[in-house]
C-alpha cells in the first residue's frame, strides 16, 4: 500500500477564501511523491499560494499516524470545492449528471487504476533509486491489470475529450502523478498503444500547472529558500 506523504494544513480563518488567499497553505510532503504532486497540481491550477515543508521519507516520518490519517484525494477535492470560483473549474457543480460521472470516475481511478499503476511505479521507478531489483513478475501481473482499465478508458474517451466530460477535471488530474512516472518506463507502451488514451495523456501532461508541480526547483525548493 502506498504510504501517504502529505500533511495539508489550513491556516486560521479557513472558511474565508480571502483569508486563505492571503495566508496561504502549508503543504508537508516530498516534491517527488505522487501524493504531494497531486496536491501541488491542484494548487497551481487554482493559482493558490502555499508553503512547502519537506518530510524526510528516509526516516519514515511519513508513516506516522498523523500522516497516515490524511488523504491526498480528499485534499484535492477540498481545495477544488472551497476555491471553485477561481482558476480551473475542476468540479462541475452546475450539472448533477456530470458530478455523478465525475465521482464515479474518481472512484475508478482510486480503486482500479491507482493500485496497479502505483505498483508499477514502485517496481520500475522507486526501487531502482534505492538499488533494489525490479520484480518483473509483479510488473507483468500489474501491467495486465492496468491494461484492463486502459481498455475501459479508451472506450470512454471516444465519447468525451476527458474522462468525466469535455473539460479537464479532478478525475484527469488524479491520474497524472503515476502516469508521469510510468512514461519513463517500458509501461509507456500501454498508453501509446491506445490512440484515445495516448491523446488524452499527451494533453493532460502538457498542462502548465502540471509542469510546475513536476518542477521541484520552482514549485518546492525555491519557495523554501524564499521562506
Coordinates of C-alpha atoms in Angstrom, one line a residue:
X1 CA 0.0 0.0 0.0
X2 CA 1.3 3.4 -0.9
X3 CA 2.0 5.4 2.3
X4 CA 0.7 8.9 2.4
X5 CA 3.4 11.6 2.4
X6 CA 1.3 14.7 2.8
X7 CA 0.1 16.8 5.7
X8 CA -2.2 19.6 4.5
X9 CA -3.0 22.4 6.9
X10 CA -5.2 25.4 6.5
X11 CA -4.1 28.5 8.4
X12 CA -6.6 30.4 10.6
X13 CA -10.0 31.5 9.2
X14 CA -10.1 28.7 6.7
X15 CA -13.7 29.3 6.0
X16 CA -13.0 32.6 4.3
X17 CA -11.3 32.3 0.9
X18 CA -9.9 35.8 1.2
X19 CA -8.0 34.9 4.3
X20 CA -6.8 31.6 2.8
X21 CA -5.6 33.5 -0.3
X22 CA -3.7 36.0 1.9
X23 CA -2.2 33.4 4.4
X24 CA -1.8 30.5 2.0
X25 CA -1.5 26.8 2.7
X26 CA 1.2 24.7 4.2
X27 CA 2.0 21.5 2.3
X28 CA 4.1 18.9 4.2
X29 CA 5.5 16.4 1.8
X30 CA 8.2 15.5 -0.7
X31 CA 8.4 17.0 -4.2
X32 CA 8.9 13.6 -5.8
X33 CA 6.0 12.0 -4.0
X34 CA 3.0 11.2 -6.2
X35 CA 0.7 12.3 -3.4
X36 CA 2.5 15.6 -2.9
X37 CA 2.4 16.3 -6.7
X38 CA -1.3 15.6 -6.8
X39 CA -1.9 18.4 -4.3
X40 CA 0.6 20.8 -5.9
X41 CA -1.1 20.4 -9.2
X42 CA -4.5 21.5 -7.8
X43 CA -2.9 24.5 -6.0
X44 CA -1.2 25.5 -9.3
X45 CA -4.5 25.0 -11.3
X46 CA -6.2 27.3 -8.8
X47 CA -3.4 29.8 -8.6
X48 CA -3.1 29.5 -4.8
X49 CA -0.1 30.2 -2.7
X50 CA 1.5 27.7 -0.4
X51 CA 4.5 27.0 1.8
X52 CA 6.3 23.7 1.1
X53 CA 7.7 21.8 4.1
X54 CA 9.8 18.8 3.3
X55 CA 9.1 15.5 5.0
X56 CA 12.0 13.1 5.3
X57 CA 10.8 9.9 3.7
X58 CA 14.0 8.1 4.5
X59 CA 13.4 8.4 8.3
X60 CA 9.9 7.1 8.0
X61 CA 8.4 10.4 9.1
X62 CA 5.6 10.0 6.6
X63 CA 4.5 6.7 8.2
X64 CA 3.4 8.3 11.5
X65 CA -0.3 8.1 12.5
X66 CA -0.7 11.9 11.8
X67 CA 0.4 11.5 8.2
X68 CA -1.5 8.2 7.5
X69 CA -4.7 9.8 8.7
X70 CA -4.8 12.1 5.7
X71 CA -5.6 11.5 2.0
X72 CA -4.3 13.5 -1.0
X73 CA -7.5 12.9 -3.0
X74 CA -9.7 14.3 -0.2
X75 CA -7.4 17.3 0.0
X76 CA -7.6 18.0 -3.7
X77 CA -11.4 17.7 -3.6
X78 CA -11.5 20.1 -0.7
X79 CA -9.3 22.7 -2.5
X80 CA -11.4 22.4 -5.7
X81 CA -14.6 22.8 -3.8
X82 CA -13.6 25.7 -1.5
X83 CA -11.9 27.6 -4.4
X84 CA -14.4 26.6 -7.1
X85 CA -14.9 30.3 -8.3
X86 CA -11.2 30.7 -9.2
X87 CA -8.7 29.1 -11.6
X88 CA -9.5 25.9 -13.4
X89 CA -13.0 24.6 -12.8
X90 CA -12.0 21.1 -11.6
X91 CA -15.6 20.2 -10.4
X92 CA -18.7 20.6 -12.4
X93 CA -21.0 21.8 -9.6
X94 CA -23.7 23.0 -12.0
X95 CA -24.5 19.6 -13.5
X96 CA -25.7 16.8 -11.2
X97 CA -25.2 14.3 -14.0
X98 CA -21.6 15.3 -14.7
X99 CA -20.9 15.4 -11.0
X100 CA -22.2 11.8 -10.7
X101 CA -19.9 10.7 -13.6
X102 CA -17.0 12.6 -12.1
X103 CA -17.5 10.9 -8.7
X104 CA -17.7 7.5 -10.3
X105 CA -14.6 8.1 -12.4
X106 CA -12.6 9.3 -9.3
X107 CA -13.6 6.0 -7.6
X108 CA -12.3 4.1 -10.6
X109 CA -9.0 6.0 -10.5
X110 CA -8.5 5.4 -6.8
X111 CA -9.5 1.7 -6.7
X112 CA -8.8 0.3 -10.2
X113 CA -6.2 2.5 -11.9
X114 CA -4.1 3.5 -8.9
X115 CA -3.3 0.1 -7.4
X116 CA -1.6 -1.4 -10.5
X117 CA -0.2 2.0 -11.6
X118 CA 1.4 2.6 -8.1
X119 CA 2.9 -0.9 -8.0
X120 CA 4.4 -0.4 -11.5
X121 CA 5.8 2.9 -10.4
X122 CA 7.3 1.3 -7.3
X123 CA 8.8 -1.6 -9.2
X124 CA 10.2 0.3 -12.1
X125 CA 11.0 3.8 -10.7
X126 CA 11.3 3.8 -7.0
X127 CA 13.0 0.5 -6.3
X128 CA 15.9 1.2 -8.8
X129 CA 16.5 4.5 -7.0
X130 CA 17.2 2.6 -3.8
X131 CA 19.3 0.0 -5.6
X132 CA 16.6 -2.6 -5.4
X133 CA 15.9 -5.1 -8.2
X134 CA 12.6 -4.8 -10.1
X135 CA 10.4 -7.8 -9.8
X136 CA 9.4 -8.5 -13.4
X137 CA 6.7 -11.0 -12.4
X138 CA 4.9 -8.2 -10.4
X139 CA 5.4 -5.9 -13.4
X140 CA 3.8 -8.4 -15.8
X141 CA 0.8 -9.0 -13.4
X142 CA 0.1 -5.3 -12.9
X143 CA 0.5 -4.4 -16.5
X144 CA -2.2 -6.9 -17.3
X145 CA -4.5 -5.3 -14.6
X146 CA -3.6 -1.8 -15.9
X147 CA -4.5 -2.8 -19.5
X148 CA -8.0 -3.7 -18.4
X149 CA -8.6 -0.3 -17.0
X150 CA -7.0 1.5 -20.0
X151 CA -9.3 -0.5 -22.3
X152 CA -12.3 1.0 -20.5
X153 CA -10.7 4.4 -20.7
X154 CA -10.1 4.0 -24.5
X155 CA -13.9 3.5 -25.0
X156 CA -14.8 6.3 -22.6
X157 CA -12.5 8.7 -24.4
X158 CA -14.4 8.1 -27.6
X159 CA -17.4 9.8 -26.0
X160 CA -15.6 12.8 -24.4
X161 CA -12.4 14.7 -24.6
X162 CA -11.5 13.9 -20.9
X163 CA -12.6 11.1 -18.7
X164 CA -15.6 12.7 -16.9
X165 CA -16.6 15.2 -19.5
X166 CA -15.3 17.5 -22.2
X167 CA -13.3 19.6 -19.8
X168 CA -10.3 18.8 -17.6
X169 CA -11.4 17.9 -14.0
X170 CA -10.0 16.3 -10.9
X171 CA -10.5 12.9 -12.4
X172 CA -7.8 13.6 -15.0
X173 CA -5.6 15.4 -12.5
X174 CA -5.6 12.4 -10.1
X175 CA -4.1 10.2 -12.8
X176 CA -1.2 12.5 -13.5
X177 CA 1.5 11.5 -10.9
X178 CA 1.7 7.8 -11.7
X179 CA 1.3 8.4 -15.5
X180 CA 4.2 10.8 -15.5
X181 CA 6.5 8.3 -13.8
X182 CA 5.3 5.4 -16.0
X183 CA 6.0 7.4 -19.2
X184 CA 9.7 6.9 -18.3
X185 CA 9.3 3.1 -18.2
X186 CA 8.5 0.3 -20.6
X187 CA 4.9 0.5 -19.4
X188 CA 4.7 3.7 -21.5
X189 CA 3.6 1.4 -24.4
X190 CA 0.3 0.6 -22.7
X191 CA -0.7 4.3 -23.1
X192 CA 0.8 4.8 -26.5
X193 CA -0.9 1.7 -28.0
X194 CA -4.3 3.2 -27.4
X195 CA -4.9 6.2 -29.6
X196 CA -7.5 7.9 -27.5
X197 CA -5.6 7.3 -24.3
X198 CA -2.4 8.4 -25.9
X199 CA -4.0 11.7 -27.0
X200 CA -5.5 12.2 -23.5
X201 CA -2.2 11.5 -21.8
X202 CA -0.4 14.0 -24.1
X203 CA -2.9 16.7 -23.3
X204 CA -3.1 16.3 -19.5
X205 CA 0.7 16.0 -19.1
X206 CA 1.2 19.2 -21.1
X207 CA -0.8 21.4 -18.8
X208 CA 1.3 24.3 -17.3
X209 CA 0.1 23.6 -13.8
X210 CA 1.3 20.0 -14.0
X211 CA 4.6 21.1 -15.4
X212 CA 5.0 23.4 -12.4
X213 CA 4.1 20.7 -10.0
X214 CA 6.8 18.5 -11.5
X215 CA 9.4 21.2 -11.4
X216 CA 10.8 20.6 -7.9
X217 CA 13.1 23.6 -8.1
X218 CA 10.4 26.1 -8.9
X219 CA 7.5 24.5 -7.0
X220 CA 9.4 23.4 -4.0
X221 CA 13.0 24.2 -3.2
X222 CA 13.0 27.8 -4.5
X223 CA 9.9 28.5 -2.4
X224 CA 11.7 27.1 0.7
X225 CA 14.7 29.3 0.1
X226 CA 12.5 32.4 -0.1
X227 CA 10.7 31.4 3.1

